[in-house]
XYZ file of C-alpha atoms in Angstrom:
431
model
C 73.111 -53.477 31.998
C 75.385 -55.363 29.471
C 72.458 -56.868 27.715
C 70.579 -53.781 27.766
C 73.510 -51.919 25.560
C 73.821 -54.684 23.677
C 70.604 -54.768 22.540
C 70.586 -50.911 21.710
C 73.316 -51.365 19.755
C 71.813 -54.340 17.742
C 68.662 -51.685 17.272
C 71.205 -48.836 15.810
C 73.033 -51.334 13.729
C 69.562 -52.753 11.829
C 68.525 -49.448 11.375
C 71.613 -48.749 9.538
C 71.979 -51.170 7.295
C 67.795 -50.751 6.673
C 68.640 -47.075 5.708
C 71.366 -48.364 3.563
C 69.063 -50.343 1.920
C 66.602 -47.689 0.864
C 68.516 -44.808 -0.946
C 65.771 -42.404 -0.494
C 66.036 -42.781 3.188
C 69.726 -42.945 3.160
C 70.118 -39.483 0.611
C 69.194 -36.295 1.189
C 66.696 -35.521 -1.261
C 64.596 -32.074 -2.321
C 61.380 -34.608 -1.808
C 61.713 -34.053 1.995
C 62.062 -30.632 4.091
C 64.831 -32.690 6.709
C 67.310 -35.536 7.065
C 65.588 -38.935 8.616
C 65.107 -39.186 12.438
C 65.924 -42.269 14.164
C 64.399 -42.981 17.823
C 64.250 -46.850 19.243
C 64.958 -48.322 16.475
C 62.202 -46.748 13.960
C 62.574 -44.047 11.109
C 60.751 -41.019 11.095
C 60.198 -39.103 7.751
C 58.951 -35.286 7.406
C 56.675 -34.114 4.986
C 56.872 -33.318 1.682
C 57.695 -29.396 0.789
C 54.841 -27.482 -1.251
C 56.369 -27.130 -4.946
C 56.879 -23.309 -5.412
C 53.671 -21.590 -7.543
C 54.166 -21.197 -11.388
C 54.358 -17.258 -12.387
C 50.987 -15.847 -13.411
C 53.094 -14.254 -16.863
C 55.580 -15.168 -18.773
C 57.152 -11.383 -18.459
C 55.557 -10.328 -22.260
C 52.329 -10.377 -21.090
C 49.854 -7.331 -21.767
C 46.616 -6.622 -20.585
C 44.386 -4.479 -22.893
C 42.190 -2.434 -21.837
C 38.696 -1.203 -23.541
C 39.502 1.568 -25.571
C 37.068 4.778 -25.457
C 35.663 7.454 -27.481
C 34.087 6.477 -31.062
C 33.201 3.241 -32.567
C 36.457 2.988 -34.307
C 38.363 2.585 -31.003
C 36.958 -0.728 -30.775
C 38.499 -1.343 -34.354
C 41.969 -0.289 -33.227
C 42.037 -2.540 -30.455
C 41.315 -5.549 -32.523
C 43.913 -4.203 -35.009
C 46.601 -4.143 -32.592
C 46.162 -7.481 -30.552
C 47.574 -9.828 -34.204
C 50.273 -7.136 -34.430
C 51.548 -7.956 -30.875
C 50.991 -11.615 -30.978
C 53.132 -12.211 -34.255
C 56.058 -10.382 -31.937
C 55.721 -12.909 -29.376
C 53.877 -11.047 -26.586
C 50.675 -12.897 -25.215
C 47.524 -10.480 -25.015
C 44.953 -10.787 -22.379
C 41.500 -8.360 -23.080
C 40.550 -6.835 -20.023
C 36.820 -6.123 -20.205
C 36.886 -2.790 -18.538
C 37.749 0.645 -19.211
C 40.913 2.775 -17.997
C 38.332 5.301 -16.006
C 36.496 2.125 -14.656
C 39.426 -0.157 -13.944
C 40.681 2.818 -11.743
C 37.540 3.307 -9.703
C 38.195 -0.349 -8.844
C 41.792 0.563 -6.844
C 39.884 3.319 -5.544
C 43.122 5.837 -7.489
C 42.386 9.239 -6.328
C 44.709 10.810 -8.872
C 44.184 11.168 -12.767
C 42.765 7.890 -14.117
C 45.689 7.957 -16.877
C 48.514 9.152 -13.721
C 51.683 6.540 -13.684
C 50.465 6.131 -9.725
C 46.817 5.125 -10.663
C 48.596 2.460 -13.857
C 51.173 1.352 -10.680
C 47.597 0.792 -8.374
C 46.078 -0.646 -11.446
C 48.908 -3.318 -12.197
C 49.114 -4.476 -8.646
C 45.272 -4.719 -8.745
C 45.192 -6.889 -11.865
C 48.503 -9.171 -11.203
C 46.770 -9.857 -7.659
C 44.453 -12.449 -9.972
C 46.613 -15.086 -12.261
C 43.623 -14.490 -14.932
C 44.204 -10.848 -15.357
C 48.143 -10.479 -14.572
C 50.075 -8.330 -16.868
C 53.587 -7.141 -17.225
C 52.118 -4.221 -19.451
C 49.367 -2.631 -19.804
C 48.011 -0.848 -22.712
C 45.109 1.472 -22.921
C 44.149 4.109 -25.981
C 41.227 5.971 -27.136
C 40.022 7.502 -30.458
C 38.110 10.900 -30.367
C 35.254 11.920 -32.890
C 37.612 13.925 -35.370
C 39.524 10.262 -35.677
C 42.418 11.583 -33.003
C 43.944 8.570 -31.875
C 45.832 7.929 -28.583
C 47.585 5.051 -27.343
C 49.895 4.204 -23.781
C 51.622 1.460 -22.968
C 52.825 1.131 -18.981
C 55.045 -1.293 -17.644
C 53.668 -2.862 -14.551
C 56.973 -3.874 -13.157
C 58.702 -0.965 -13.464
C 56.046 1.357 -12.706
C 56.857 3.802 -15.899
C 55.550 4.436 -19.259
C 56.739 2.388 -22.574
C 55.449 4.634 -25.343
C 52.743 7.450 -25.803
C 51.292 8.029 -29.412
C 49.049 10.632 -30.222
C 48.258 10.807 -33.984
C 44.990 10.950 -36.400
C 43.530 9.005 -38.976
C 43.068 10.623 -42.455
C 40.178 9.403 -44.547
C 41.580 6.931 -47.149
C 45.348 6.916 -44.980
C 46.343 3.499 -46.035
C 49.787 3.741 -43.911
C 48.743 4.415 -40.318
C 46.842 1.443 -39.938
C 50.007 -0.638 -40.516
C 52.945 2.057 -39.259
C 51.382 2.000 -35.963
C 50.581 -1.298 -34.658
C 54.474 -2.057 -35.486
C 55.725 1.261 -33.586
C 54.167 0.137 -30.626
C 56.058 -3.435 -30.890
C 58.959 -1.883 -31.504
C 58.977 0.115 -28.806
C 58.168 -2.350 -26.454
C 60.883 -4.173 -27.681
C 63.235 -1.275 -27.049
C 62.042 -0.562 -23.686
C 62.884 -4.509 -22.973
C 65.924 -4.654 -24.878
C 67.069 -1.265 -25.394
C 69.420 -1.197 -28.635
C 73.440 -0.874 -28.370
C 74.472 2.713 -28.788
C 75.759 4.115 -32.080
C 79.029 2.828 -32.979
C 81.500 5.691 -34.312
C 81.522 4.129 -38.278
C 77.458 4.907 -37.921
C 77.730 8.638 -35.950
C 80.357 9.138 -39.051
C 77.934 8.395 -41.349
C 75.349 10.295 -40.025
C 77.132 13.280 -39.749
C 78.277 12.814 -43.352
C 74.702 13.076 -44.299
C 74.379 16.600 -42.970
C 75.149 19.653 -45.521
C 78.417 21.296 -45.060
C 78.508 24.468 -43.336
C 77.979 27.711 -45.735
C 79.271 31.058 -46.220
C 77.106 34.127 -45.493
C 76.986 34.376 -49.599
C 75.552 31.016 -50.313
C 72.939 31.724 -47.655
C 72.079 35.115 -49.003
C 72.037 33.294 -52.984
C 69.947 30.374 -51.152
C 67.340 32.737 -50.074
C 67.106 34.278 -53.200
C 66.712 31.247 -54.839
C 63.600 30.398 -52.424
C 62.206 33.588 -53.465
C 61.936 33.603 -56.879
C 61.041 29.783 -57.022
C 57.977 30.900 -54.482
C 57.283 33.919 -57.416
C 57.726 31.517 -60.126
C 55.096 28.786 -58.440
C 52.456 31.747 -57.381
C 52.819 32.835 -61.329
C 52.540 28.956 -62.273
C 49.635 28.617 -60.271
C 47.831 32.137 -61.293
C 49.017 31.175 -65.159
C 47.140 27.566 -64.432
C 43.706 28.787 -63.530
C 41.228 25.708 -64.183
C 38.259 26.988 -66.370
C 35.179 25.957 -64.163
C 32.583 27.624 -66.579
C 32.488 24.403 -68.683
C 31.570 22.274 -65.665
C 27.892 21.257 -66.232
C 25.690 19.712 -63.033
C 23.181 16.667 -64.597
C 20.843 16.487 -61.671
C 19.829 12.905 -63.375
C 23.474 11.829 -64.249
C 24.735 13.536 -60.948
C 22.217 12.016 -58.671
C 23.992 9.007 -57.594
C 27.390 10.552 -57.019
C 26.055 13.062 -54.869
C 23.108 11.524 -52.751
C 23.371 10.801 -49.513
C 21.925 7.647 -47.554
C 21.760 9.138 -44.064
C 19.407 11.798 -42.345
C 20.132 15.443 -43.778
C 22.196 17.462 -41.546
C 20.706 19.868 -39.272
C 21.965 23.657 -39.568
C 23.380 24.930 -35.814
C 22.232 28.011 -36.910
C 21.221 29.980 -39.969
C 24.488 31.215 -41.016
C 25.287 27.472 -41.460
C 24.492 26.457 -45.243
C 21.781 24.425 -46.124
C 22.599 20.482 -46.745
C 21.507 20.305 -50.426
C 22.496 16.891 -51.215
C 19.617 14.934 -52.379
C 18.109 11.602 -51.032
C 19.182 8.341 -52.517
C 16.108 6.422 -51.777
C 13.606 9.010 -53.318
C 14.785 9.087 -56.710
C 16.362 11.578 -59.084
C 12.957 14.008 -58.837
C 12.049 14.126 -55.285
C 15.340 13.444 -53.616
C 15.901 17.407 -54.524
C 13.303 18.433 -52.812
C 13.741 20.472 -49.641
C 11.178 20.606 -46.323
C 9.902 23.777 -47.765
C 8.793 22.053 -50.943
C 7.032 19.160 -48.708
C 5.095 21.757 -46.873
C 3.967 23.096 -49.876
C 2.952 20.398 -51.510
C 0.887 19.400 -48.430
C -0.692 22.693 -48.491
C -1.592 22.593 -52.076
C -2.993 19.335 -51.681
C -4.967 20.032 -48.824
C -6.623 22.839 -50.538
C -7.323 21.233 -53.793
C -8.979 18.448 -51.880
C -11.161 20.770 -49.907
C -11.881 22.654 -53.076
C -13.019 18.990 -54.428
C -15.107 18.233 -51.331
C -16.944 21.462 -51.244
C -18.001 20.909 -55.244
C -19.312 17.782 -54.254
C -21.325 19.023 -51.595
C -22.649 21.648 -53.670
C -23.905 19.008 -56.162
C -25.257 16.835 -53.794
C -27.569 20.342 -52.301
C -29.028 20.847 -56.139
C -31.128 17.925 -55.481
C -32.874 18.948 -52.642
C -32.799 22.864 -54.303
C -33.821 21.085 -57.373
C -37.279 19.596 -55.745
C -38.079 22.787 -53.745
C -38.279 24.943 -57.602
C -40.276 21.931 -58.777
C -42.874 22.104 -55.822
C -43.093 25.653 -56.078
C -44.016 25.980 -59.469
C -46.138 23.130 -59.097
C -48.214 25.160 -56.717
C -48.229 27.843 -58.881
C -49.607 25.913 -61.658
C -52.237 24.813 -59.226
C -53.488 27.986 -58.539
C -53.307 29.242 -62.016
C -52.125 32.789 -60.655
C -49.136 35.035 -58.958
C -49.167 34.631 -55.162
C -47.077 37.445 -54.939
C -49.725 40.194 -56.102
C -53.081 38.037 -55.301
C -53.300 37.704 -51.642
C -56.060 34.879 -52.020
C -53.575 32.531 -53.675
C -50.678 32.830 -51.084
C -52.441 29.035 -49.718
C -53.814 26.548 -51.328
C -54.953 23.673 -49.374
C -52.549 22.609 -46.930
C -49.494 24.703 -49.282
C -48.374 27.851 -48.294
C -46.445 29.656 -51.026
C -44.277 31.847 -48.484
C -43.058 28.055 -47.028
C -42.381 26.995 -50.540
C -40.959 30.113 -51.479
C -38.456 29.985 -48.214
C -37.501 26.338 -49.002
C -35.808 27.185 -52.360
C -34.349 30.291 -50.906
C -32.586 27.949 -48.172
C -31.626 25.350 -50.245
C -30.122 27.762 -52.934
C -28.125 29.409 -50.208
C -26.572 26.361 -49.157
C -25.967 25.249 -52.813
C -24.360 28.817 -53.163
C -22.096 28.815 -50.316
C -20.648 25.641 -50.663
C -19.506 26.629 -54.232
C -18.436 29.723 -53.483
C -15.986 27.681 -50.419
C -14.985 25.620 -53.447
C -14.205 28.643 -55.632
C -12.043 29.824 -52.464
C -10.197 26.742 -51.701
C -9.673 26.104 -56.046
C -8.369 29.757 -56.077
C -6.024 29.043 -52.975
C -4.900 25.890 -54.913
C -3.809 27.567 -58.027
C -2.060 29.820 -55.806
C -0.248 27.352 -53.666
C 0.474 25.274 -56.583
C 2.248 28.457 -58.329
C 4.309 28.901 -54.755
C 4.969 25.098 -55.269
C 6.379 25.224 -58.708
C 8.443 28.282 -57.556
C 9.748 26.311 -54.907
C 10.735 22.917 -56.905
C 12.599 25.258 -59.463
C 14.777 27.109 -56.834
C 15.890 23.717 -54.903
C 16.878 22.154 -58.300
C 18.477 25.110 -59.261
C 20.327 25.129 -56.223
C 20.860 21.909 -56.160
C 22.596 22.394 -59.690
C 24.985 24.890 -58.332
C 25.701 22.865 -55.206
C 26.778 19.742 -57.948
C 28.587 22.288 -60.125
C 30.739 23.870 -56.862
C 31.188 20.500 -55.797
C 32.592 19.170 -59.522
C 34.660 22.706 -59.456
C 36.107 22.054 -55.817
C 37.164 18.624 -56.977
C 38.636 19.818 -60.142
C 40.787 22.646 -58.838
C 41.942 19.882 -55.866
C 43.704 17.152 -58.084
C 45.843 19.960 -59.166
C 49.193 20.842 -56.969
C 51.501 23.609 -57.879
C 54.851 24.094 -55.497
C 58.171 25.230 -56.041
C 61.128 22.916 -56.486
C 64.510 23.872 -54.838
C 67.393 21.518 -55.233
C 70.934 21.820 -55.949
C 70.522 21.244 -59.356
C 67.003 22.655 -59.981
C 65.252 25.775 -59.261
C 61.233 25.985 -60.472
C 57.807 25.100 -59.740
C 55.924 21.488 -59.851
C 53.013 20.590 -61.630
C 51.354 17.627 -59.807
C 47.598 15.818 -60.124
C 45.764 13.739 -58.318
C 43.754 10.874 -59.690
């Protein structure tokens, strides 16, 4: 028994020596889930723990859904991405519109409700490729109405909502809108500190001091006088549009259209009088009724030419029948109409020859008469076509003159100017 105890003590001592010689076995390490376990002089090591998974986002990842509405929506979506990336955000494009995405999560509420957006965020974060901290979606209407919404997936609340409109020739909004979106997102993540006392004092100093009733009354009188002066100035500054002239050839490229003619919704709506660029200064001003009249006139002229041609062709058989009848009269030597004995001569018959002359002559006359009718119709339709062309060109001249007059008037701006030092009216021009 003493020997057995000695042998066990020796095994434990050897194991302790081995543990001391191997630091990775002697000291605790994060690579193992538990400390070494000794049994019968051997060392048992636990399996290494699974390293923690890396987060799918960096806290600044934005999932951008496909924008809806007009074709300008995709352009707006592409414009916002560089501004967000320059501000340090990661942009992930999601090839789904808002309605399609909310159908994926089977949300029963409105597609743009906070409930559906929160459910959409959970669904996106279930896949590392689409995980996002924020969701951005938008729409551009046919009237260039713009709507943008940024949603915080983690907090389940909206960051910002923008409702605005793109106006033609606006060079400011396309620059300001992305910057405003970035600023709103940054202030949401890191709220700015409250205004200091000095800043509040400076803001208060910007406000006008309280006015007395006498000052308010005097200001109202000054405003009324300035408005009256502006109205009088505008009345005096009437622009003479009588000297504005319309030249169908010189103004053609300015007012012509490349797209199809705009269809009228009702008879009360004015016609689209813009000329077609591809047809040139003469044919471009023709309205649809002119083309109809041209078709009818051309058809009548072709019909008249065809009938006259057929009448000329019919004169050949008619001339042959007349020659045959004259030859018969010469052969019998008398007038078969008075002498019944001369009605026949061999196998020839006067009545048959006369009937052939009458038949072929009637054919020529009918064809010539139809040709005359078609010729008269051609002349009549030609006159109508000329009147229509004149009316279309006159309407086009009036349209161009009105457009040039409106442009000349719109370039002038008259308005009141009212400051503490100046009271009056201002006149401005747009170039």
